[in-house]
CSV table of C-alpha atoms and ligand atoms in Angstrom, one decimal:
chain,number,residue,atom,x,y,z
S,1,MET,CA,0.8,-57.5,16.7
S,2,ASP,CA,4.2,-58.0,18.2
S,3,THR,CA,5.7,-58.3,14.8
S,4,GLU,CA,4.8,-54.6,14.3
S,5,ARG,CA,6.0,-53.5,17.8
S,6,VAL,CA,8.6,-50.8,18.5
S,7,ILE,CA,10.2,-51.2,21.9
S,8,VAL,CA,12.0,-48.3,23.4
S,9,ILE,CA,14.4,-49.1,26.2
S,10,GLY,CA,14.7,-46.0,28.5
S,11,ALA,CA,11.8,-43.8,29.4
S,12,GLY,CA,13.9,-40.6,29.4
S,13,HIS,CA,14.0,-37.5,27.2
S,14,SER,CA,15.1,-39.0,23.9
S,15,GLY,CA,13.1,-42.2,24.2
S,16,CYS,CA,9.9,-40.3,25.1
S,17,LYS,CA,10.4,-37.8,22.2
S,18,ALA,CA,11.1,-40.6,19.8
S,19,ALA,CA,7.9,-42.3,20.8
S,20,GLN,CA,6.0,-39.1,20.2
S,21,ALA,CA,7.7,-38.6,16.8
S,22,LEU,CA,6.9,-42.2,15.8
S,23,ARG,CA,3.2,-41.4,16.3
S,24,LYS,CA,3.5,-38.0,14.6
S,25,GLN,CA,5.2,-39.7,11.6
S,26,GLY,CA,2.5,-42.2,11.3
S,27,TRP,CA,3.7,-45.4,12.9
S,28,THR,CA,0.5,-47.3,13.6
S,29,GLY,CA,2.0,-50.4,15.2
S,30,PRO,CA,2.2,-50.8,19.0
S,31,ILE,CA,4.9,-49.0,20.9
S,32,THR,CA,6.2,-50.1,24.3
S,33,MET,CA,8.5,-47.9,26.3
S,34,VAL,CA,10.3,-49.5,29.3
S,35,GLY,CA,11.9,-47.3,32.0
S,36,LYS,CA,13.9,-48.1,35.0
S,37,GLU,CA,12.7,-45.0,36.9
S,38,GLY,CA,9.4,-45.1,38.6
S,39,CYS,CA,8.1,-41.8,37.1
S,40,ALA,CA,7.0,-40.7,33.7
S,41,PRO,CA,9.6,-39.3,31.3
S,42,TYR,CA,10.7,-35.8,32.5
S,43,ASP,CA,12.9,-32.9,31.6
S,44,ARG,CA,16.2,-32.9,33.4
S,45,PRO,CA,17.5,-29.3,33.0
S,46,PRO,CA,15.1,-27.8,35.5
S,47,LEU,CA,16.5,-30.2,38.2
S,48,SER,CA,19.7,-28.2,38.5
S,49,LYS,CA,18.1,-24.8,38.2
S,50,ALA,CA,14.4,-24.1,39.0
S,51,VAL,CA,14.0,-27.2,41.3
S,52,LEU,CA,17.1,-26.3,43.4
S,53,LEU,CA,15.8,-22.7,43.7
S,54,GLY,CA,12.4,-24.0,44.9
S,55,LYS,CA,10.7,-22.4,41.9
S,56,LYS,CA,9.5,-25.7,40.5
S,57,ALA,CA,8.6,-28.9,42.3
S,58,HIS,CA,10.9,-31.9,41.6
S,59,ASP,CA,7.9,-34.0,40.5
S,60,GLN,CA,6.5,-31.3,38.1
S,61,CYS,CA,9.1,-31.7,35.3
S,62,SER,CA,7.2,-34.4,33.3
S,63,PHE,CA,7.0,-34.0,29.5
S,64,PHE,CA,3.5,-35.3,29.4
S,65,PRO,CA,0.8,-36.3,31.9
S,66,LEU,CA,0.5,-40.1,32.4
S,67,ASP,CA,-2.7,-40.4,30.3
S,68,TRP,CA,-1.0,-38.9,27.3
S,69,TYR,CA,0.8,-42.2,26.8
S,70,SER,CA,-2.3,-44.3,26.8
S,71,LYS,CA,-4.1,-41.8,24.6
S,72,ASN,CA,-1.3,-42.1,22.1
S,73,GLY,CA,-1.2,-45.9,22.2
S,74,ILE,CA,2.2,-46.0,24.0
S,75,ASP,CA,2.4,-48.8,26.5
S,76,LEU,CA,4.6,-47.2,29.3
S,77,VAL,CA,6.2,-49.7,31.6
S,78,LEU,CA,7.8,-47.9,34.5
S,79,GLY,CA,10.0,-49.2,37.3
S,80,ARG,CA,11.3,-52.1,35.2
S,81,ILE,CA,14.8,-52.7,33.9
S,82,VAL,CA,15.5,-54.4,30.6
S,83,THR,CA,18.1,-56.9,31.5
S,84,ARG,CA,18.9,-58.5,28.1
S,85,ILE,CA,18.5,-57.9,24.4
S,86,ASP,CA,18.1,-61.1,22.4
S,87,ALA,CA,18.8,-59.7,18.9
S,88,ALA,CA,18.6,-63.1,17.2
S,89,ASN,CA,15.0,-63.6,18.4
S,90,LYS,CA,14.1,-59.9,18.3
S,91,ALA,CA,13.1,-59.9,22.0
S,92,VAL,CA,14.0,-58.1,25.2
S,93,LEU,CA,13.9,-59.6,28.7
S,94,LEU,CA,12.7,-57.6,31.7
S,95,ASP,CA,13.8,-57.9,35.3
S,96,ASN,CA,10.4,-59.4,36.2
S,97,GLY,CA,11.0,-62.3,33.7
S,98,GLU,CA,8.7,-60.9,31.0
S,99,VAL,CA,9.8,-61.3,27.4
S,100,HIS,CA,8.6,-58.7,24.8
S,101,ARG,CA,9.2,-59.2,21.1
S,102,TYR,CA,9.8,-56.3,18.7
S,103,ARG,CA,10.0,-55.5,15.1
S,104,LYS,CA,12.3,-52.5,15.7
S,105,LEU,CA,14.2,-51.7,18.9
S,106,LEU,CA,15.3,-48.3,20.1
S,107,ILE,CA,17.9,-48.0,22.8
S,108,ALA,CA,17.6,-44.7,24.7
S,109,THR,CA,19.3,-45.6,27.9
S,110,GLY,CA,21.1,-42.3,28.4
S,111,ALA,CA,24.0,-42.0,30.8
S,112,GLU,CA,24.7,-42.9,34.4
S,113,LEU,CA,26.5,-40.9,37.0
S,114,ASN,CA,30.2,-41.6,37.8
S,115,VAL,CA,30.4,-42.4,41.5
S,116,LEU,CA,32.9,-40.5,43.6
S,117,PRO,CA,35.5,-43.3,44.4
S,118,VAL,CA,36.6,-42.2,47.9
S,119,ALA,CA,35.9,-43.2,51.5
S,120,GLY,CA,32.9,-41.5,52.9
S,121,ALA,CA,31.1,-41.1,49.6
S,122,ASP,CA,28.2,-43.1,51.1
S,123,LEU,CA,27.7,-40.7,54.1
S,124,ALA,CA,24.4,-38.8,54.4
S,125,GLY,CA,24.7,-35.3,52.9
S,126,VAL,CA,26.9,-36.5,50.0
S,127,GLU,CA,24.8,-36.1,46.8
S,128,ALA,CA,25.0,-36.3,43.1
S,129,LEU,CA,22.4,-35.0,40.6
S,130,ARG,CA,20.6,-36.7,37.8
S,131,THR,CA,17.1,-37.5,39.1
S,132,PRO,CA,14.2,-35.6,40.7
S,133,ASP,CA,14.7,-37.3,44.1
S,134,GLN,CA,18.3,-36.3,44.1
S,135,ALA,CA,17.4,-32.7,43.2
S,136,ALA,CA,14.8,-32.6,46.0
S,137,ARG,CA,17.4,-33.8,48.5
S,138,ILE,CA,20.0,-31.2,47.3
S,139,ALA,CA,17.3,-28.5,47.4
S,140,ALA,CA,16.7,-29.4,51.0
S,141,CYS,CA,20.4,-28.9,51.8
S,142,LEU,CA,20.5,-25.4,50.3
S,143,GLN,CA,19.5,-23.4,53.4
S,144,GLU,CA,20.8,-20.0,54.4
S,145,GLY,CA,24.2,-20.1,56.1
S,146,LYS,CA,24.9,-23.8,55.2
S,147,ARG,CA,28.4,-24.7,54.0
S,148,ILE,CA,28.2,-26.5,50.6
S,149,VAL,CA,31.2,-28.1,48.9
S,150,VAL,CA,30.8,-28.8,45.2
S,151,ILE,CA,33.2,-31.3,43.6
S,152,GLY,CA,33.6,-30.7,39.9
S,153,ALA,CA,33.5,-27.4,38.1
S,154,GLY,CA,31.5,-28.8,35.2
S,155,PHE,CA,28.1,-27.5,34.1
S,156,ILE,CA,26.2,-29.4,36.8
S,157,GLY,CA,28.6,-28.4,39.5
S,158,LEU,CA,28.5,-24.7,38.5
S,159,GLU,CA,24.7,-24.7,38.3
S,160,VAL,CA,24.5,-26.2,41.8
S,161,ALA,CA,27.0,-23.6,43.1
S,162,ALA,CA,24.9,-20.8,41.6
S,163,ALA,CA,21.7,-22.1,43.2
S,164,ALA,CA,23.5,-22.5,46.5
S,165,ILE,CA,24.7,-18.9,46.4
S,166,GLU,CA,21.2,-17.7,45.5
S,167,LYS,CA,20.0,-19.6,48.6
S,168,LYS,CA,22.6,-17.7,50.7
S,169,CYS,CA,24.9,-20.7,51.4
S,170,HIS,CA,28.7,-20.6,51.6
S,171,VAL,CA,30.1,-22.4,48.6
S,172,GLU,CA,33.5,-23.9,47.8
S,173,VAL,CA,34.1,-25.6,44.5
S,174,VAL,CA,36.9,-28.2,44.1
S,175,GLU,CA,38.1,-29.1,40.6
S,176,ALA,CA,40.9,-31.5,39.8
S,177,ALA,CA,41.8,-29.8,36.5
S,178,PRO,CA,43.7,-26.5,36.5
S,179,VAL,CA,40.7,-24.7,34.8
S,180,ALA,CA,36.9,-25.2,34.6
S,181,LEU,CA,35.3,-26.6,31.5
S,182,GLY,CA,38.5,-26.8,29.6
S,183,ARG,CA,37.2,-29.5,27.2
S,184,SER,CA,34.1,-27.5,26.3
S,185,LEU,CA,35.0,-23.8,26.4
S,186,PRO,CA,37.8,-21.5,25.4
S,187,ALA,CA,39.7,-20.1,28.4
S,188,THR,CA,38.3,-16.6,27.8
S,189,VAL,CA,34.8,-17.9,28.2
S,190,SER,CA,35.4,-20.1,31.2
S,191,ASP,CA,37.5,-17.4,32.9
S,192,ALA,CA,34.6,-14.9,32.4
S,193,LEU,CA,32.1,-17.5,33.9
S,194,ILE,CA,34.4,-18.3,36.9
S,195,SER,CA,35.0,-14.6,37.6
S,196,PHE,CA,31.3,-14.1,37.7
S,197,HIS,CA,31.0,-16.9,40.3
S,198,ARG,CA,33.8,-15.5,42.4
S,199,ALA,CA,32.2,-12.1,42.4
S,200,LYS,CA,29.0,-13.8,43.8
S,201,GLY,CA,31.1,-15.3,46.6
S,202,VAL,CA,32.0,-18.8,45.4
S,203,GLY,CA,35.5,-20.0,46.4
S,204,PHE,CA,37.4,-22.2,44.0
S,205,ARG,CA,40.2,-24.7,44.5
S,206,PHE,CA,41.6,-25.8,41.1
S,207,GLY,CA,44.2,-28.6,40.5
S,208,THR,CA,43.3,-30.7,43.5
S,209,GLY,CA,41.2,-33.8,43.9
S,210,VAL,CA,39.2,-35.3,46.8
S,211,SER,CA,40.8,-38.0,48.9
S,212,ALA,CA,38.1,-38.7,51.5
S,213,ILE,CA,34.9,-37.4,53.1
S,214,GLU,CA,34.8,-37.5,56.8
S,215,GLY,CA,31.9,-37.6,59.2
S,216,THR,CA,30.2,-39.9,61.7
S,217,SER,CA,26.9,-40.5,59.9
S,218,HIS,CA,26.7,-37.3,57.9
S,219,ALA,CA,29.4,-35.5,55.8
S,220,GLU,CA,31.3,-33.0,57.9
S,221,CYS,CA,34.6,-32.4,56.2
S,222,VAL,CA,36.0,-32.9,52.7
S,223,VAL,CA,39.7,-33.9,52.7
S,224,LEU,CA,41.5,-32.8,49.5
S,225,SER,CA,44.4,-34.6,47.8
S,226,ASP,CA,46.7,-31.7,48.8
S,227,GLY,CA,46.0,-32.5,52.4
S,228,SER,CA,43.7,-29.5,53.1
S,229,ARG,CA,40.3,-29.9,54.7
S,230,ILE,CA,37.1,-28.1,54.0
S,231,PRO,CA,34.4,-28.4,56.7
S,232,CYS,CA,30.9,-28.7,55.2
S,233,ASP,CA,27.3,-29.3,56.0
S,234,SER,CA,26.7,-31.0,52.6
S,235,MET,CA,28.6,-32.0,49.5
S,236,VAL,CA,27.4,-32.3,45.9
S,237,TYR,CA,29.6,-33.9,43.3
S,238,GLY,CA,29.3,-33.7,39.6
S,239,ILE,CA,32.2,-35.6,38.1
S,240,GLY,CA,30.6,-36.6,34.8
S,241,VAL,CA,28.6,-39.5,33.5
S,242,ARG,CA,29.2,-42.6,31.4
S,243,PRO,CA,27.0,-43.9,28.6
S,244,SER,CA,24.7,-46.8,29.7
S,245,THR,CA,26.0,-49.3,27.2
S,246,ASN,CA,26.0,-52.6,29.1
S,247,LEU,CA,22.9,-54.0,27.4
S,248,ALA,CA,24.2,-53.1,24.0
S,249,ARG,CA,27.6,-54.5,24.6
S,250,ASP,CA,26.2,-57.8,26.0
S,251,ALA,CA,24.0,-58.0,22.9
S,252,GLY,CA,27.1,-57.8,20.7
S,253,LEU,CA,26.4,-54.3,19.3
S,254,ALA,CA,29.4,-52.1,18.5
S,255,VAL,CA,30.2,-50.0,21.5
S,256,GLU,CA,33.0,-47.4,21.9
S,257,ASN,CA,32.3,-44.5,24.2
S,258,GLY,CA,28.6,-45.0,23.6
S,259,ILE,CA,26.7,-47.2,21.2
S,260,VAL,CA,28.2,-46.7,17.8
S,261,VAL,CA,25.5,-45.6,15.3
S,262,ASN,CA,25.6,-44.7,11.6
S,263,LYS,CA,24.2,-41.5,10.1
S,264,TYR,CA,20.7,-43.0,10.4
S,265,LEU,CA,21.3,-43.6,14.1
S,266,GLN,CA,21.2,-47.3,13.4
S,267,THR,CA,23.4,-49.6,15.4
S,268,SER,CA,25.5,-52.5,14.0
S,269,GLU,CA,22.2,-54.5,14.0
S,270,ASP,CA,19.8,-53.4,11.2
S,271,ASP,CA,16.6,-53.4,13.4
S,272,ILE,CA,18.2,-51.8,16.5
S,273,PHE,CA,18.5,-48.0,16.7
S,274,ALA,CA,19.8,-45.7,19.4
S,275,CYS,CA,19.4,-42.0,20.4
S,276,GLY,CA,20.3,-39.5,23.0
S,277,ASP,CA,23.3,-39.4,25.4
S,278,VAL,CA,24.1,-43.0,24.8
S,279,THR,CA,25.0,-42.7,21.1
S,280,ASN,CA,28.4,-42.3,19.6
S,281,TYR,CA,27.5,-40.9,16.2
S,282,PHE,CA,29.5,-39.4,13.4
S,283,CYS,CA,29.3,-35.6,13.2
S,284,GLY,CA,29.6,-34.7,9.6
S,285,LEU,CA,30.1,-31.0,10.3
S,286,PHE,CA,33.3,-31.7,12.3
S,287,ASN,CA,34.1,-34.9,10.5
S,288,GLN,CA,34.6,-36.9,13.7
S,289,PRO,CA,32.8,-39.3,16.0
S,290,MET,CA,31.0,-37.6,18.8
S,291,ARG,CA,28.9,-38.3,21.9
S,292,MET,CA,26.9,-35.4,23.3
S,293,GLU,CA,25.2,-35.1,26.7
S,294,SER,CA,22.8,-32.3,25.7
S,295,TRP,CA,19.1,-31.6,25.7
S,296,LYS,CA,19.1,-30.5,22.0
S,297,ASN,CA,20.9,-33.6,20.9
S,298,ALA,CA,18.4,-35.8,22.7
S,299,GLU,CA,15.6,-33.9,21.1
S,300,GLU,CA,16.9,-33.8,17.6
S,301,GLN,CA,18.1,-37.4,17.5
S,302,ALA,CA,14.7,-38.5,18.7
S,303,GLU,CA,13.0,-36.9,15.7
S,304,VAL,CA,15.5,-38.3,13.2
S,305,VAL,CA,15.6,-41.8,14.7
S,306,ALA,CA,11.8,-42.1,14.6
S,307,ARG,CA,11.8,-41.2,10.9
S,308,ASN,CA,14.5,-43.8,10.2
S,309,ILE,CA,12.6,-46.5,12.2
S,310,ILE,CA,9.7,-45.9,9.9
S,311,GLY,CA,12.0,-46.3,6.9
S,312,GLN,CA,12.7,-42.7,5.7
S,313,SER,CA,16.6,-42.8,5.6
S,314,VAL,CA,17.2,-39.3,7.1
S,315,SER,CA,20.8,-38.5,8.1
S,316,TYR,CA,21.4,-37.0,11.5
S,317,GLU,CA,23.1,-33.6,10.7
S,318,HIS,CA,23.3,-31.0,13.4
S,319,VAL,CA,25.3,-28.2,14.9
S,320,PRO,CA,26.3,-29.3,18.4
S,321,TRP,CA,24.4,-27.0,20.8
S,322,PHE,CA,24.3,-26.7,24.6
S,323,TRP,CA,23.1,-24.2,27.1
S,324,SER,CA,23.5,-23.6,30.9
S,325,ASN,CA,21.8,-21.1,33.2
S,326,GLN,CA,23.7,-19.9,36.2
S,327,TYR,CA,22.3,-16.9,38.3
S,328,ASP,CA,20.7,-14.6,35.7
S,329,LEU,CA,23.4,-15.6,33.2
S,330,THR,CA,22.8,-17.8,30.2
S,331,LEU,CA,25.6,-19.6,28.4
S,332,GLN,CA,24.9,-20.9,25.0
S,333,VAL,CA,27.4,-22.9,23.0
S,334,ALA,CA,27.2,-23.7,19.3
S,335,GLY,CA,29.7,-26.0,17.7
S,336,LEU,CA,33.0,-27.1,19.3
S,337,PRO,CA,34.6,-23.8,20.4
S,338,ALA,CA,37.4,-25.6,22.4
S,339,LEU,CA,38.8,-26.7,19.0
S,340,GLY,CA,39.5,-23.1,18.2
S,341,THR,CA,42.9,-21.5,18.5
S,342,ARG,CA,41.8,-17.9,18.0
S,343,HIS,CA,39.0,-16.3,19.9
S,344,THR,CA,37.3,-13.0,19.3
S,345,GLU,CA,34.8,-11.1,21.5
S,346,ARG,CA,31.8,-9.1,20.4
S,347,SER,CA,29.7,-7.1,22.8
S,348,VAL,CA,25.9,-7.4,22.6
S,349,GLY,CA,24.7,-4.8,25.1
S,350,SER,CA,26.0,-6.0,28.4
S,351,SER,CA,26.5,-9.6,27.1
S,352,LYS,CA,29.3,-11.1,25.0
S,353,LEU,CA,29.6,-13.4,22.0
S,354,TYR,CA,32.9,-15.3,21.5
S,355,LEU,CA,33.9,-16.5,18.1
S,356,SER,CA,36.3,-19.5,17.9
S,357,GLN,CA,38.3,-20.1,14.8
S,358,THR,CA,41.1,-22.3,13.7
S,359,ASP,CA,44.4,-20.8,12.6
S,360,ASP,CA,43.2,-20.6,9.0
S,361,GLY,CA,40.1,-18.6,10.0
S,362,LYS,CA,37.5,-21.4,9.8
S,363,VAL,CA,34.7,-21.0,12.4
S,364,VAL,CA,34.5,-23.9,14.8
S,365,GLY,CA,32.2,-22.5,17.5
S,366,VAL,CA,30.4,-19.5,19.0
S,367,CYS,CA,29.6,-19.0,22.7
S,368,GLY,CA,27.2,-16.4,24.1
S,369,LEU,CA,27.4,-15.4,27.7
S,370,GLY,CA,25.0,-12.9,29.3
S,371,SER,CA,21.3,-12.2,29.4
S,372,VAL,CA,19.2,-14.6,27.4
S,373,ARG,CA,17.2,-11.6,26.0
S,374,GLU,CA,20.5,-10.2,24.5
S,375,ILE,CA,22.2,-13.3,23.2
S,376,ALA,CA,19.3,-15.5,22.0
S,377,MET,CA,18.9,-13.9,18.6
S,378,PRO,CA,22.6,-13.2,17.8
S,379,MET,CA,23.4,-16.8,18.8
S,380,ARG,CA,20.8,-18.1,16.3
S,381,GLN,CA,22.6,-16.1,13.7
S,382,ALA,CA,26.0,-17.1,14.9
S,383,LYS,CA,25.0,-20.7,14.7
S,384,ASN,CA,24.9,-20.2,10.9
S,385,LEU,CA,28.6,-19.2,11.0
S,386,VAL,CA,29.3,-22.6,12.6
S,387,GLN,CA,27.1,-24.4,10.2
S,388,THR,CA,28.7,-22.9,7.1
S,389,ARG,CA,32.1,-23.0,8.7
S,390,HIS,CA,33.2,-20.2,6.3
S,391,HIS,CA,36.2,-18.1,7.1
S,392,VAL,CA,35.1,-15.0,8.9
S,393,ASP,CA,37.1,-11.8,9.3
S,394,ALA,CA,37.5,-11.6,13.1
S,395,SER,CA,37.6,-7.8,13.1
S,396,GLU,CA,34.3,-7.7,11.3
S,397,PHE,CA,32.9,-10.1,14.0
S,398,ALA,CA,34.2,-7.9,16.8
S,399,ASP,CA,32.6,-4.8,15.3
S,400,GLU,CA,29.2,-4.7,17.0
S,401,SER,CA,27.9,-2.2,14.5
S,402,ARG,CA,28.1,-4.8,11.7
S,403,PRO,CA,25.1,-7.3,11.5
S,404,LEU,CA,26.1,-10.9,12.0
S,405,GLU,CA,23.9,-12.4,9.4
S,406,PRO,CA,25.9,-11.4,6.3
S,407,LEU,CA,29.2,-12.6,7.8
S,408,ALA,CA,27.9,-16.2,7.2
S,409,ASP,CA,27.6,-15.6,3.4
N,1,FAD,C1,20.6,-32.1,36.3
N,1,FAD,C2,20.8,-32.0,34.8
N,1,FAD,C3,20.7,-30.8,34.1
N,1,FAD,C4,20.9,-30.7,32.8
N,1,FAD,N1,20.9,-29.5,32.2
N,1,FAD,C5,21.1,-29.3,30.8
N,1,FAD,C6,21.1,-28.1,30.2
N,1,FAD,O1,20.9,-27.0,30.9
N,1,FAD,N2,21.3,-28.0,28.9
N,1,FAD,C7,21.5,-29.1,28.1
N,1,FAD,O2,21.7,-29.0,26.9
N,1,FAD,N3,21.5,-30.3,28.7
N,1,FAD,C8,21.3,-30.5,30.0
N,1,FAD,N4,21.3,-31.7,30.6
N,1,FAD,C9,21.5,-32.9,29.8
N,1,FAD,C10,20.2,-33.5,29.2
N,1,FAD,O3,19.2,-33.5,30.2
N,1,FAD,C11,20.4,-34.9,28.7
N,1,FAD,O4,21.3,-34.8,27.7
N,1,FAD,C12,19.2,-35.6,28.3
N,1,FAD,O5,18.4,-35.9,29.4
N,1,FAD,C13,19.5,-37.0,27.6
N,1,FAD,O6,18.4,-37.7,27.4
N,1,FAD,P1,18.4,-39.3,27.2
N,1,FAD,O7,17.1,-39.7,26.8
N,1,FAD,O8,19.5,-39.7,26.3
N,1,FAD,O9,18.9,-39.9,28.6
N,1,FAD,P2,18.0,-39.9,29.9
N,1,FAD,O10,17.1,-38.7,30.0
N,1,FAD,O11,19.0,-40.1,31.0
N,1,FAD,O12,17.1,-41.2,29.8
N,1,FAD,C14,17.6,-42.5,29.8
N,1,FAD,C15,16.6,-43.3,30.7
N,1,FAD,O13,16.9,-44.7,30.4
N,1,FAD,C16,16.7,-45.4,31.6
N,1,FAD,N5,17.4,-46.7,31.5
N,1,FAD,C17,18.8,-46.9,31.4
N,1,FAD,N6,19.0,-48.2,31.3
N,1,FAD,C18,17.8,-48.9,31.3
N,1,FAD,C19,17.4,-50.2,31.3
N,1,FAD,N7,18.3,-51.2,31.1
N,1,FAD,N8,16.1,-50.5,31.3
N,1,FAD,C20,15.2,-49.5,31.4
N,1,FAD,N9,15.5,-48.2,31.5
N,1,FAD,C21,16.8,-47.9,31.5
N,1,FAD,C22,17.3,-44.5,32.7
N,1,FAD,O14,16.9,-44.8,34.0
N,1,FAD,C23,16.8,-43.1,32.2
N,1,FAD,O15,15.5,-42.8,32.7
N,1,FAD,C24,21.1,-31.9,32.0
N,1,FAD,C25,21.2,-33.1,32.6
N,1,FAD,C26,21.0,-33.2,34.0
N,1,FAD,C27,21.1,-34.5,34.7
């Protein structure tokens, strides 16, 4: 039987959806999924949104109930770490000494949090956010009148700031870069987002880092690199993640900002595949290697990798896509708008779309910011503009009386 086994390392979003897709696509051999966390695979986006707001319990984000795995013939091994891949013998070693043999191996180990490298980062009340337990601890800190300092004005930091404001906390965001989300968004979009936060009462300090966190046993004050001090009751940092590549590197697989995979999401070893946040794949649309930390990428790679494990030779082709919810605002991002040099706005009711083009008019991205009801449909149409990457007349895009669909022709 083991000669037919698929082993999935990482019981997260992409690994779980790949196991589901394997069954849907007709893989009849055994499937084992090994996950370091003690809980069944769960959806992470609600952790920084509904869970912080108390609208969803932190332990209610699972993709499937536990018995779904046994009903689908998926052997789910939780609370166990894969410590080594023995590619020559097609086996993985677990931290309890067990050895499991595979026919095909899928690495879906995701990414791990960067730890704040300053004195005091281990004090109580200093939190980061990736898991349900962390979300529950942060949610408990967000009480009316509390002073919350957020380090990092990335998507997670801004979502935490929004939840804290909704919970009537005082919020200060510290960002080392001069602007928020400079690598992901054009300045017009990030400025609009930050203005919205300011109007809600969030304070921002750009262009300064953190040098220490002070407190006796609990965080009491954040000391910034410019010498200023911000008293706080709790602190949440979101300073990015790094791909979990140690296993792959130790097994001799090609690794460079993620596990390097070909268009079939296959690693440098024929029988070893990878999917999700951990992959460095080649994005044909933008003709460049890419690593994405996004829900849709985890979902879409899972489907494609399952089909390739079965032997279908399907290329991974997609339009990069990301969303974030802050307050009642939704931000949707298609493509790589930060590559654009010209940006054009279009109103959609009270919401906005932003077209990003290169100097020669080629579309590289579209962002939508506003109510999900207003932007969802036009963003689906705008995605076609990115997919075709045709030249679009910016004045036609700006004219809200013109339908978007024909612009992609
Ligand atoms: C709080 C939060 C909010 C988010 N919100 C959004 C959003 O609004 N929109 C969006 O597009 N994306 C969002 N994302 C990103 C999205 O959730 C991720 O891109 C997605 O979870 C990636 O899935 P993955 O399977 O690659 O990784 P993961 O879901 O991280 O799964 C990897 C799993 O592998 C396990 N693992 C690692 N190494 C080993 C090992 N050696 N042995 C066993 N197990 C191992 C890890 O513990 C983990 O459980 C958010 C992420 C977070 C953390």
